[in-house]
Coordinates of C-alpha atoms in Angstrom, one line a residue:
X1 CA -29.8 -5.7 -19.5
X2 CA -31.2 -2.5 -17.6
X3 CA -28.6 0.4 -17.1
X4 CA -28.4 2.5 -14.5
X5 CA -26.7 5.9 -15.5
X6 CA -25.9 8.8 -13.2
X7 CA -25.1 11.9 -14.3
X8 CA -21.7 13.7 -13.4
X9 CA -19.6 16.6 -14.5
X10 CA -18.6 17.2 -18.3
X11 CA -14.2 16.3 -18.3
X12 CA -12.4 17.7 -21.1
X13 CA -12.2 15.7 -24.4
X14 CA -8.8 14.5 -24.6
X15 CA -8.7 12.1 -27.7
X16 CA -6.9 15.1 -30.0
X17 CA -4.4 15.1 -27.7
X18 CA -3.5 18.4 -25.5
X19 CA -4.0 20.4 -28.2
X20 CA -7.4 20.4 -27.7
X21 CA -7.0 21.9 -24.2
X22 CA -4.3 24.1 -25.7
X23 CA -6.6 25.8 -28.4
X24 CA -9.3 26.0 -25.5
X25 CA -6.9 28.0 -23.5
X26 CA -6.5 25.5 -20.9
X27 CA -3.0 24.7 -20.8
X28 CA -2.1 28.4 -20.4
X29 CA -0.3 29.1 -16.6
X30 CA -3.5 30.6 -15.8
X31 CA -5.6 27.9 -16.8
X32 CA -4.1 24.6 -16.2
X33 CA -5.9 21.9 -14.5
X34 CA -3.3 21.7 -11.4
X35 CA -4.7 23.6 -8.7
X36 CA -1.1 24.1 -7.3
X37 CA 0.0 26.9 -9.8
X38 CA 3.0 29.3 -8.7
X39 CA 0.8 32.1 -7.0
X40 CA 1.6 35.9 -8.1
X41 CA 4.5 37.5 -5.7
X42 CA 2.4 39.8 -4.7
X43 CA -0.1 37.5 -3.6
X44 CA 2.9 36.1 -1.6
X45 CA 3.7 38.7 0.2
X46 CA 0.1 39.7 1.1
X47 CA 0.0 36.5 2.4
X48 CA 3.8 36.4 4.4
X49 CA 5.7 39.7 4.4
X50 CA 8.1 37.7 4.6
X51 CA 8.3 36.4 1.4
X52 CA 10.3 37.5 -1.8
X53 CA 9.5 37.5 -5.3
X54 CA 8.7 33.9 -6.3
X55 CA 8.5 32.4 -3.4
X56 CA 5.7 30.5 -1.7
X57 CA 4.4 31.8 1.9
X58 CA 4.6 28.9 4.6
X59 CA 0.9 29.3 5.5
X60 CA -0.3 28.8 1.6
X61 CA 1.6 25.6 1.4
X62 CA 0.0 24.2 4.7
X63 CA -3.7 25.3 3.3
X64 CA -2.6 23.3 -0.3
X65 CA -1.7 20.9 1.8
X66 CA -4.6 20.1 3.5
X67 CA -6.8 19.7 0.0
X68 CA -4.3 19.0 -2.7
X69 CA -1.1 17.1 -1.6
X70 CA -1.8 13.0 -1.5
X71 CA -0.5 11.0 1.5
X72 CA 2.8 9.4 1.0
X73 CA 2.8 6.0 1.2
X74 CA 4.2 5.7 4.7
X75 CA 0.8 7.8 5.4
X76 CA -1.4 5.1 3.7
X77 CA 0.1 2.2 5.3
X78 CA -0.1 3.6 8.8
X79 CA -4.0 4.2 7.9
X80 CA -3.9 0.8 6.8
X81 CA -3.1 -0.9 9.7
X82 CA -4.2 0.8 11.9
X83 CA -7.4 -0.6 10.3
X84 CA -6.5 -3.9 10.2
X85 CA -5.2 -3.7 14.2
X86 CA -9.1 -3.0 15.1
X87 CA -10.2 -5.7 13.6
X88 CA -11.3 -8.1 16.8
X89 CA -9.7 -11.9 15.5
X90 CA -12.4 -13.5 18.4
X91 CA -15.1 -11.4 15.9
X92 CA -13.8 -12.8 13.0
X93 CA -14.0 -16.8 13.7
X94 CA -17.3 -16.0 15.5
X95 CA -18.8 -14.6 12.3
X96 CA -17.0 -17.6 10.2
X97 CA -18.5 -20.2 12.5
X98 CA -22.1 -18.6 12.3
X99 CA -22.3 -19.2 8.6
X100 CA -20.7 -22.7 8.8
X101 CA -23.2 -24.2 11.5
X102 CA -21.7 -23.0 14.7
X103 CA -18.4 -25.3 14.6
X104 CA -15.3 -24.5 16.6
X105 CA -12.9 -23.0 14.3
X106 CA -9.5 -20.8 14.2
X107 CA -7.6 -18.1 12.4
X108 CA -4.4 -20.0 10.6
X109 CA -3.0 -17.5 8.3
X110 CA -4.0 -13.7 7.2
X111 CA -2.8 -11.9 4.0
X112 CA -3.4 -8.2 3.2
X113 CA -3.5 -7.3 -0.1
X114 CA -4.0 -3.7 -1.9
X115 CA -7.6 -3.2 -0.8
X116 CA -8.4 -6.4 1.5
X117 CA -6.6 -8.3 4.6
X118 CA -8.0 -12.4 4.3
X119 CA -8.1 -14.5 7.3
X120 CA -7.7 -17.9 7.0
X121 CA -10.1 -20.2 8.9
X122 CA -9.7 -23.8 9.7
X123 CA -12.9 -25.6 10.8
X124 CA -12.3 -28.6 13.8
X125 CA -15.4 -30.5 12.9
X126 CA -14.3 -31.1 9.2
X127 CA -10.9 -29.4 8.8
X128 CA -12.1 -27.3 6.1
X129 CA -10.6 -23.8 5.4
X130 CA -12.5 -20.9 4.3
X131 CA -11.5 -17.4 3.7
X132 CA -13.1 -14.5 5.3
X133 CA -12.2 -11.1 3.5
X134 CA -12.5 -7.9 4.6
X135 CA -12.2 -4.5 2.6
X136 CA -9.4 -2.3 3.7
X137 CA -12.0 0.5 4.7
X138 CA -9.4 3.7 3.9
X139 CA -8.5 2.0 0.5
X140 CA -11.4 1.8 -1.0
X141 CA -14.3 4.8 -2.1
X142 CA -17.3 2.3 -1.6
X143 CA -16.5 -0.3 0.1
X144 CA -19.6 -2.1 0.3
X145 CA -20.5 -0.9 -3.0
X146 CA -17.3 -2.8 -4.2
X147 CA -18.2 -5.9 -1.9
X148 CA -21.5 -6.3 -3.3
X149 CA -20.2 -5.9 -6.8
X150 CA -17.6 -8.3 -6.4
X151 CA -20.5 -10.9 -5.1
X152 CA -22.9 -10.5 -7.9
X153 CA -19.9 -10.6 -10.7
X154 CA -18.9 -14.1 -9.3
X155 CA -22.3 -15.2 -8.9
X156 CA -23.0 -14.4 -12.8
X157 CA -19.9 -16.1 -13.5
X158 CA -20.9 -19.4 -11.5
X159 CA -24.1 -19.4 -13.4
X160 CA -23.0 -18.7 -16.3
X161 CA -19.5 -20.3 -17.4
X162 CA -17.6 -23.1 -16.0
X163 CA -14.3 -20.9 -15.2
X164 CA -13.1 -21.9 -11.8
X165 CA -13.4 -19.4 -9.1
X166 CA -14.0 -19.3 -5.4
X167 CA -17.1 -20.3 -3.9
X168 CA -18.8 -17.3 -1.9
X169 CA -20.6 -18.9 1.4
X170 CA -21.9 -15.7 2.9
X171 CA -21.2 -12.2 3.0
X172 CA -22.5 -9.0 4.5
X173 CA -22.2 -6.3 7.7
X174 CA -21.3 -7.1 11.0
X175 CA -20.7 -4.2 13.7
X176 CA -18.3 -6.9 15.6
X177 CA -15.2 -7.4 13.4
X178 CA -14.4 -3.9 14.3
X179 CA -16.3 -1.6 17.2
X180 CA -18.6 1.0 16.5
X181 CA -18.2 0.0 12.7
X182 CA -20.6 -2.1 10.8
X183 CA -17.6 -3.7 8.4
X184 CA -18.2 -5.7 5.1
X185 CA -17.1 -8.8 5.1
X186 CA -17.5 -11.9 2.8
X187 CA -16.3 -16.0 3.0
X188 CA -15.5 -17.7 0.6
X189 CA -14.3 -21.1 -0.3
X190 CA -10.5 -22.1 0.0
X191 CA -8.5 -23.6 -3.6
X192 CA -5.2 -24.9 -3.0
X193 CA -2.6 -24.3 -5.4
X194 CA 0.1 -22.2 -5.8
X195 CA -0.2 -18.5 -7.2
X196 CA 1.5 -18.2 -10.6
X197 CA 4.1 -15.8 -10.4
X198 CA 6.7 -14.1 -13.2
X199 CA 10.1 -15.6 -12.0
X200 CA 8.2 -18.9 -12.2
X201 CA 6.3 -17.9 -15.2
X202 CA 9.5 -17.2 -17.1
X203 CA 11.5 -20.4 -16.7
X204 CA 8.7 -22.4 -17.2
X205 CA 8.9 -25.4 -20.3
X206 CA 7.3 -24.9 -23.6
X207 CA 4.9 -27.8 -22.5
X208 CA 4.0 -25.8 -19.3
X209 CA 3.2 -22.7 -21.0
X210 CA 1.2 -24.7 -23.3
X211 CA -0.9 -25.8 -20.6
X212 CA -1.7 -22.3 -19.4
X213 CA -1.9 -21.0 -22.9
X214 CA -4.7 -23.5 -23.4
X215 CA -6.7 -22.8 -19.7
X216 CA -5.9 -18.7 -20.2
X217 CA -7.7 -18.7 -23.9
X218 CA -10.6 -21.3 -22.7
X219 CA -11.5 -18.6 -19.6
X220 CA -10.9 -15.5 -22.0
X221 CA -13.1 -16.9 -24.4
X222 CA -15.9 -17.7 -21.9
X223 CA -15.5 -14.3 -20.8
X224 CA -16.2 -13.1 -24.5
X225 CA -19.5 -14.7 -24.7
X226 CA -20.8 -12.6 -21.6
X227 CA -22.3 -9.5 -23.8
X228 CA -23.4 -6.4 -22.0
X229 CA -25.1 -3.3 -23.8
X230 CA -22.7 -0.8 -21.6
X231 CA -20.2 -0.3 -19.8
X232 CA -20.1 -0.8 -16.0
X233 CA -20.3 -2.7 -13.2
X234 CA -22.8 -5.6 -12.2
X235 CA -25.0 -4.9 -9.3
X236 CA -27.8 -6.9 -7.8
X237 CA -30.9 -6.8 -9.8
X238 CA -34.1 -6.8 -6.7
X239 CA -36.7 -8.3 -9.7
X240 CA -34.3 -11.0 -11.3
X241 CA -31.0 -12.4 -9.5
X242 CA -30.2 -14.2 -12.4
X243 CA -29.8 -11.2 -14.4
X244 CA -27.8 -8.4 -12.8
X245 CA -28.2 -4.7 -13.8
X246 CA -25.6 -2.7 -14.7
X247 CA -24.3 0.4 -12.4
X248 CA -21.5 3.2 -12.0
X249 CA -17.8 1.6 -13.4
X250 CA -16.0 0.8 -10.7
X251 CA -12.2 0.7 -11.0
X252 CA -8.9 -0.3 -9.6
X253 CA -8.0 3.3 -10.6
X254 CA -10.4 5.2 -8.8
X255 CA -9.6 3.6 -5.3
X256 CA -6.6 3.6 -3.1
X257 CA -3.6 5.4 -3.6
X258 CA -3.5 6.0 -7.5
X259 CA -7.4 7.3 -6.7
X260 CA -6.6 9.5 -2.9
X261 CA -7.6 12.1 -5.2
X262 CA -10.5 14.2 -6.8
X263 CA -11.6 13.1 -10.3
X264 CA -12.4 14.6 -12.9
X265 CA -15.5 13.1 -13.2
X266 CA -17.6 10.5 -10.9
X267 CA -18.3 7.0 -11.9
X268 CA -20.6 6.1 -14.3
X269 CA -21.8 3.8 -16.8
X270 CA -20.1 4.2 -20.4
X271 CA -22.6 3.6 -23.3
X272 CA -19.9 4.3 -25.8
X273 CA -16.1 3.3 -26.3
X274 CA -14.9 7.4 -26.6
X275 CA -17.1 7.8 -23.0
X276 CA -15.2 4.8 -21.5
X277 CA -11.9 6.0 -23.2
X278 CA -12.7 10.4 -22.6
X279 CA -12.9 9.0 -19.0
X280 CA -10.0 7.0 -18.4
X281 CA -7.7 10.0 -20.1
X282 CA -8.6 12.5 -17.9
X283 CA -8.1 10.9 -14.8
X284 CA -4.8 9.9 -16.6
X285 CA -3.6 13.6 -17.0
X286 CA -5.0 14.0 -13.5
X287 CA -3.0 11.6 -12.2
X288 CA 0.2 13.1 -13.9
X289 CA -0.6 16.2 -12.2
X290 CA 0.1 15.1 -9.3
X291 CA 3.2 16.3 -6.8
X292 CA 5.8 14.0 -6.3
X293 CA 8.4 13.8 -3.8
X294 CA 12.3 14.8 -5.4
X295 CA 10.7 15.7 -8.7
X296 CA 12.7 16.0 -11.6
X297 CA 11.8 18.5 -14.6
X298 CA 13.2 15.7 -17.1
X299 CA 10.4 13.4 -15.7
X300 CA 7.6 15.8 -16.1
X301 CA 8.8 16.3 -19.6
X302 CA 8.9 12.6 -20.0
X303 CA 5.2 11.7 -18.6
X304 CA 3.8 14.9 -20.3
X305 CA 5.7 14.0 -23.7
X306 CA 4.0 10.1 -23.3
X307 CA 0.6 11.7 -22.4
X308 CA 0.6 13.7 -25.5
X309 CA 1.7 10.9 -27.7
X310 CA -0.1 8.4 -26.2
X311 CA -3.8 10.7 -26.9
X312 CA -2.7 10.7 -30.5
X313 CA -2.2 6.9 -31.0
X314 CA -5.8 6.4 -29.0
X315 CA -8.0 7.5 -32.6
X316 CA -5.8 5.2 -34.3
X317 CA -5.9 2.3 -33.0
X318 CA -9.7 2.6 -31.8
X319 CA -12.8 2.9 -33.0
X320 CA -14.3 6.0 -31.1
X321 CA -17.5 6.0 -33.4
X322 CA -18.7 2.6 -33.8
X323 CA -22.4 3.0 -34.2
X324 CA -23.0 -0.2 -32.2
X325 CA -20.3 -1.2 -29.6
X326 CA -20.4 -4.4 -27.6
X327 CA -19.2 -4.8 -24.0
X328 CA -17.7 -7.9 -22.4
X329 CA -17.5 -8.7 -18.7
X330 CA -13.6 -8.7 -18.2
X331 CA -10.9 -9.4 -15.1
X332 CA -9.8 -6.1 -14.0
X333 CA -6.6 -7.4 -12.8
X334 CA -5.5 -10.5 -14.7
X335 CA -1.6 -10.5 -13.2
X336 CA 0.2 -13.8 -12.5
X337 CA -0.6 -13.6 -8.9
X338 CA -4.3 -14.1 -9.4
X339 CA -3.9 -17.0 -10.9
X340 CA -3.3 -20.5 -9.1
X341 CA -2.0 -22.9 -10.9
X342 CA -0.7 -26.9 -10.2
X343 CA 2.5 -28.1 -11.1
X344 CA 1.9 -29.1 -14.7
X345 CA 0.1 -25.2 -14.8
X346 CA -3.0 -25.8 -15.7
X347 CA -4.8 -23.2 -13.8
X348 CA -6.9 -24.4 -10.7
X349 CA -8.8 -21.2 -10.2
X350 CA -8.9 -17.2 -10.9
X351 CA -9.2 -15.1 -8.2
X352 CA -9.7 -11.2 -7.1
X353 CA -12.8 -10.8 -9.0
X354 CA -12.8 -7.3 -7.0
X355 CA -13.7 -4.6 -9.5
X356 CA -14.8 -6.4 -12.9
X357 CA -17.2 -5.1 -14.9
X358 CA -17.9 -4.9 -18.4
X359 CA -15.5 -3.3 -21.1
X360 CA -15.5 -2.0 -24.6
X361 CA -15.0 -5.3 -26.9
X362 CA -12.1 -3.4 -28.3
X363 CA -10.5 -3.4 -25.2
X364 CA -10.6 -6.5 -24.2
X365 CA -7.2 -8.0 -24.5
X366 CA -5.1 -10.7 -23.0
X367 CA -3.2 -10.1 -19.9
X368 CA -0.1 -7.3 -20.3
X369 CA 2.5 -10.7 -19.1
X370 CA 1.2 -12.3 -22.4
X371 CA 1.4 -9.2 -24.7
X372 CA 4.8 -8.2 -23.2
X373 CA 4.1 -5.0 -21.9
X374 CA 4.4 -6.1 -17.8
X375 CA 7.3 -3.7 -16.2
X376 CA 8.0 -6.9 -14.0
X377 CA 9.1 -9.1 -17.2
X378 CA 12.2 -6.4 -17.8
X379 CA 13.6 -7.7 -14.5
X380 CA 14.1 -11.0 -16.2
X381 CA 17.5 -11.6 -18.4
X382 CA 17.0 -15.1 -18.6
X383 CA 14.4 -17.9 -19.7
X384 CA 12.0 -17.4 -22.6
X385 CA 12.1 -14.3 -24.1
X386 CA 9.7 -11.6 -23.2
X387 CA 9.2 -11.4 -26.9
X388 CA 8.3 -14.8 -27.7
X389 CA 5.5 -15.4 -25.4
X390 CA 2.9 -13.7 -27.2
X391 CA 3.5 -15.3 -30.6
X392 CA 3.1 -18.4 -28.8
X393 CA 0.0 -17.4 -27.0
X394 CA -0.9 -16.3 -30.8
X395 CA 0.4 -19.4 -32.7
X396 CA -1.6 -21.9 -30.2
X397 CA -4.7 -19.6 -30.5
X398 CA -5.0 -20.2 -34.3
X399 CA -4.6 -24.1 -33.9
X400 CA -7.5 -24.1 -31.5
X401 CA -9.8 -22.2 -33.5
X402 CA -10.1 -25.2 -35.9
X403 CA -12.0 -26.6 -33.3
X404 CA -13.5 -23.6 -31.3
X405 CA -15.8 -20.9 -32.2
X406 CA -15.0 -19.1 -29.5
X407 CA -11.2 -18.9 -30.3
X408 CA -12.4 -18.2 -33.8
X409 CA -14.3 -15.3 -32.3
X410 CA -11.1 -14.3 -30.3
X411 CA -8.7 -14.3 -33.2
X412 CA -11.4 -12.1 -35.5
X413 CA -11.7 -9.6 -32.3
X414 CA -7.7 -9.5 -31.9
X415 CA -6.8 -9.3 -35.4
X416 CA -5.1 -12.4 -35.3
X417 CA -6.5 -13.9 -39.0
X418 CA -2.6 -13.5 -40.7
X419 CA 0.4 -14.3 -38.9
X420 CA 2.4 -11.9 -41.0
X421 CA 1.0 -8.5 -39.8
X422 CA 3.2 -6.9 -38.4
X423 CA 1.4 -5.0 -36.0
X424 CA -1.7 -6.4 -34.8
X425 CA -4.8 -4.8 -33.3
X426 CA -4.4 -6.8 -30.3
X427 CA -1.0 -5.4 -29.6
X428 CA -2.4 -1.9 -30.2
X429 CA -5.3 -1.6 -28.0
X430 CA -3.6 -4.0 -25.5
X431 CA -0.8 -1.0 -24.2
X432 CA -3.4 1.7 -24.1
X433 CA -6.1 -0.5 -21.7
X434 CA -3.3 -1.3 -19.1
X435 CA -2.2 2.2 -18.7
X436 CA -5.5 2.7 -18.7
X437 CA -6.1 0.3 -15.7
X438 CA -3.0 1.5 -14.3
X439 CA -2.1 5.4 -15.0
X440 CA 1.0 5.2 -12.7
X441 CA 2.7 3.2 -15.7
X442 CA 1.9 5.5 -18.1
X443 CA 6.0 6.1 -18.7
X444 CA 6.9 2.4 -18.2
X445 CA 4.5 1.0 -20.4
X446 CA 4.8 3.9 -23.7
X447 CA 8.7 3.1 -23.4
X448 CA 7.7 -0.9 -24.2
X449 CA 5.1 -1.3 -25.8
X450 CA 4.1 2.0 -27.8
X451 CA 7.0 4.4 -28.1
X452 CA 9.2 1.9 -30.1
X453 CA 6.0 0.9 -32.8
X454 CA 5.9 4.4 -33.2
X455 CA 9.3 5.8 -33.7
X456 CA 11.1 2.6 -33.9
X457 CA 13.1 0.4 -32.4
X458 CA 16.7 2.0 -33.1
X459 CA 15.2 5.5 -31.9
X460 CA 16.9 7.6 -29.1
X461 CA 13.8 8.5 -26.8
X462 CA 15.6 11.5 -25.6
X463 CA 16.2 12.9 -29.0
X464 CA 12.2 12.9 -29.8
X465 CA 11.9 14.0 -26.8
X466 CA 14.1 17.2 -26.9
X467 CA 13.1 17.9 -30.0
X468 CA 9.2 17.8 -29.6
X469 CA 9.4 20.5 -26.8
X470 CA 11.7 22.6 -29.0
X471 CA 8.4 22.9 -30.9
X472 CA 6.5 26.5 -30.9
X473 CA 3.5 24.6 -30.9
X474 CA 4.8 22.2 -27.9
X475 CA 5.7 25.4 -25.6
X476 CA 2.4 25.0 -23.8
X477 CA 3.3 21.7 -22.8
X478 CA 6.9 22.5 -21.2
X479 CA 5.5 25.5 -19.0
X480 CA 2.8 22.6 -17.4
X481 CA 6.1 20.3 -17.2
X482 CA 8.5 23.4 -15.2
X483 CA 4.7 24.2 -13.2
X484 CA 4.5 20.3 -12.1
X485 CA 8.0 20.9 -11.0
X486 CA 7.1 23.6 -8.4
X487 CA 4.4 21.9 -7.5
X488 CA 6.2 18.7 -6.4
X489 CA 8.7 21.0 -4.7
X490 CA 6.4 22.5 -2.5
X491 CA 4.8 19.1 -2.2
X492 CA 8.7 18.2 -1.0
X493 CA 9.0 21.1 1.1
X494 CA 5.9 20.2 3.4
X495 CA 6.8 16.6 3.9
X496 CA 10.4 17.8 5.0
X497 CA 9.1 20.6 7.3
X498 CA 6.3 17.8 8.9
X499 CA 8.9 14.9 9.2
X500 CA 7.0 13.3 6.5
X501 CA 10.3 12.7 4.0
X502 CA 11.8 9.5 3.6
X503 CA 15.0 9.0 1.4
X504 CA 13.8 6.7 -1.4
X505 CA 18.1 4.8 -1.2
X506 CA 16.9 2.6 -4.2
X507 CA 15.6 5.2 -6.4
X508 CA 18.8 7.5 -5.5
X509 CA 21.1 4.1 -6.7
X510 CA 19.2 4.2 -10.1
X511 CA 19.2 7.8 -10.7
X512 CA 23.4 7.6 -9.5
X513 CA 23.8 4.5 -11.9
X514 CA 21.9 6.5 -14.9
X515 CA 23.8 9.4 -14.7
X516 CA 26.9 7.0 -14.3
X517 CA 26.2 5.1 -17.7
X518 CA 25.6 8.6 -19.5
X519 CA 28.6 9.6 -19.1
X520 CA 30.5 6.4 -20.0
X521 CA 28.4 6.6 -23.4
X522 CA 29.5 10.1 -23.9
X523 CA 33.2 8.9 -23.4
X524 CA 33.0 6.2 -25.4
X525 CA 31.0 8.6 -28.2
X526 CA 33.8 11.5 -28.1
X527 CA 36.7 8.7 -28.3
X528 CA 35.2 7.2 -31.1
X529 CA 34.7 10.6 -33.1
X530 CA 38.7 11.1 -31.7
X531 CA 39.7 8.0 -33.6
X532 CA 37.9 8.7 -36.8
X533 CA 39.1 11.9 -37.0
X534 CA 42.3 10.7 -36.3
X535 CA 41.9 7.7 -39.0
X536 CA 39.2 8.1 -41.5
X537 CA 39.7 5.3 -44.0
X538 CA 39.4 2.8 -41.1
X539 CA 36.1 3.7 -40.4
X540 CA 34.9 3.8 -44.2

């Protein structure tokens, strides 16, 4: 497999944790990687006579604003469509019926998704339905880059396992679907079936789950068996189609809104699991940086506090020295939603092949609403367990490899040899590679899946929490948390001044009902000391 590496800046190590950038000197006020820092009063006031003694001039917010602050997300959707309102729907079945000999066709149905809107095309002649999918241009960094990439990992799939995916009929530039843009478009084939989903999901029967359990582990493990010597993405290879060549990682992470940002350091290809993982971490504590809108100090603390933690399991539960890793080809986004299923759920198809490339084998998991880590499954109160659908997963796993070296070779990866340990390596790595996909989860998924193996399960979070930044050694850590709180209020400041704020109601209710159920638990906490002080042998 050739490699194509590009060289970009040197991050920060972060596999030590912060204290790494602590003893460097880079979590001091004057050092820290947020570019929004408090500026010096006097610097102020040179700036705005107006100003007093901590606080920010107008004008130096406004020039922040320009470089630093992200769009909200009422920004990013108005960018969206009015994308998608150039696109010319005469230009799009004109394109469709040029790759499917010239027939009459017409636009039934169009769905946008995070980084493409999909029109649906019925052909008269034959009543067949393709898909013709365009990149939403402002999501995406590359968005031919990510076409093409997209193209050649399905094509290597086709040829190479018998997973069911969507046919690809065509695909390049046309300067039609939208004017005075040459836009990237491909069709593809058309599956029925319906998209699994987690309310579905979790009041399904055993016997259902059984048949996506079996279908699931028979396309991870033909996923396993695609071995790469690095880690990227597959690109066209001009010499031999039928082997790709491997360039820059491209990720759901660095495009769109969790990626409206500048990173640490440019996309490349990985050679070794610490560069895959020394990557991933710093556009994690990037992404924490970043200004919110009605910040809270408590949360800063919190995401900080997970960050740090989080950097100290990564050593332990990989293998950042292997001498010889392997990479797999992997499904970036392996959610519910991109798979169709029929109604007994055996799975018709995968889809959104958008941004696969190859992993570390170590990382290579099952998907986060099999290991129980998916912030959607806490919505649920009823049907299976969250907790119970992984040992399934795991218990029908080890039946099949009796009869399949490929889930023999899955169990050996994941650690899953003896039902009795307690904490597998599957369920170790699994956490760390989904915040690593997504790093706006970061607090979500710690709270399930990692703070509780940690500290355990009967631990108050708020307790290790308070206590780790009443640490001398932790001080550098709550100065960042109390900076990242004036950063987000300036942040605040400009959207209010601009028009730009909008009253998040929901997230107002939760913060109104948390602050509710602490207080009912302090009540009920004071009456019962009250009653055992009043009555101590009852209580002994």
């Amino acid at each position: 497999m050739d490699v194509i590496v590009r060289t970009s800046r040197t991050a920060v190590p972060l596999f030590q944790g912060l204290r790494a950038r602590e003893s460097a000197g880079l979590d001091s006020p004057d050092n820290l990687p947020s570019t929004l820092l408090s500026t010096p009063a006097s610097q102020d006031k040179e700036d705005d006579p107006a100003a007093t003694d901590g606080q920010v001039s107008s004008a130096q917010i406004e020039q922040e604003a320009s470089i630093f602050f992200p769009l909200t997300e009422e920004q990013v959707e108005a960018k969206n469509s009015t994308f998608i309102d150039s696109i010319d729907k005469d230009a799009v079945c004109h394109v469709a019926s040029k790759h499917c000999g010239g027939g009459a066709c017409s636009i039934i149905d169009e769905n946008q998704g995070s980084f493409n809107i999909c029109f649906f095309v019925r052909f008269e002649s034959n009543e067949k339905t393709w898909v013709l999918r365009i990149p939403i241009v402002p999501m995406v960094r590359d968005a031919w880059g990510k076409l093409l990439s997209e193209v050649t990992t399905m094509g290597y799939i086709e040829s190479n396992t018998t997973i069911r995916i969507p046919h690809i009929h065509a695909y390049g530039e046309d300067d039609t679907l939208v004017q005075g843009a040459s836009t990237p478009f491909m069709i593809m084939e058309f599956i029925p079936g319906r998209q699994l989903d987690i309310d579905t999901w979790m009041h399904t029967t055993e016997s259902q789950r059984k048949n996506l359990y079996i279908d699931l582990i028979n396309v991870l493990g033909q996923l396993r068996k695609l071995e790469f010597s690095a880690a990227g993405s597959l690109m066209p290879n001009p010499i031999d189609e039928a082997n790709p060549i491997l360039g820059p990682f491209l990720s759901i992470t660095d495009n769109g809104v969790e990626g409206s940002f500048a990173t640490l350091a440019t996309p490349r290809v990985f050679t070794s699991t610490a560069q895959f993982a020394d990557y991933h971490c710093n556009f994690l504590s990037e992404t924490i940086q970043q200004p919110v809108q009605e910040p809270s100090f408590n949360q800063s603390k919190m995401e900080l506090f997970a960050l740090d933690s989080l950097l100290k399991e990564i050593p332990k539960c990989i293998d950042l020295k292997e001498p010889r890793p392997s990479f797999v080809l992997a499904h970036p986004d392996l959610r519910c939603g991109n798979i169709l299923i029929d109604d007994d759920f055996h799975i018709l198809a995968i889809i959104d092949w958008e941004f696969s490339g190859t992993i570390p084998l170590q990382l290579f998991t099952p998907p986060p609403w099999i290991m129980g880590h998916d912030p959607a499954t806490l919505l649920f109160c009823t049907g299976v367990p969250r907790r119970d659908i992984f040992p399934e997963f795991r218990t029908l796993l080890l039946e099949m490899r009796n009869s399949s070296s490929a889930c023999t070779q899955l169990c050996q990866d994941w650690g899953l040899q003896d039902e009795a340990v307690q904490h597998q390596f599957v369920q170790k790595v699994s956490p760390i590679m989904e915040i690593f996909r997504h790093p706006s989860k970061l607090q979500n998924i710690y709270q399930m899946s990692i703070f509780e193996r940690v500290y355990g399960s009967k631990t108050c979070r708020e307790m290790v929490v308070n206590d780790f930044y009443e640490k001398d050694e932790n001080q550098a850590l709550a100065q960042r948390a109390e900076f990242q709180m004036r950063n987000s209020e300036r942040y605040t400041e400009y959207l209010v001044k601009h028009g730009l704020f909008v009253e998040d109601h929901r997230a107002q209710k939760i913060r109104e009902l948390i602050e509710t159920t602490k207080k009912t638990l302090e009540q009920v906490r004071l009456s019962s000391q009250a009653r055992r002080a009043q009555d101590p042998d009852l209580y002994s």
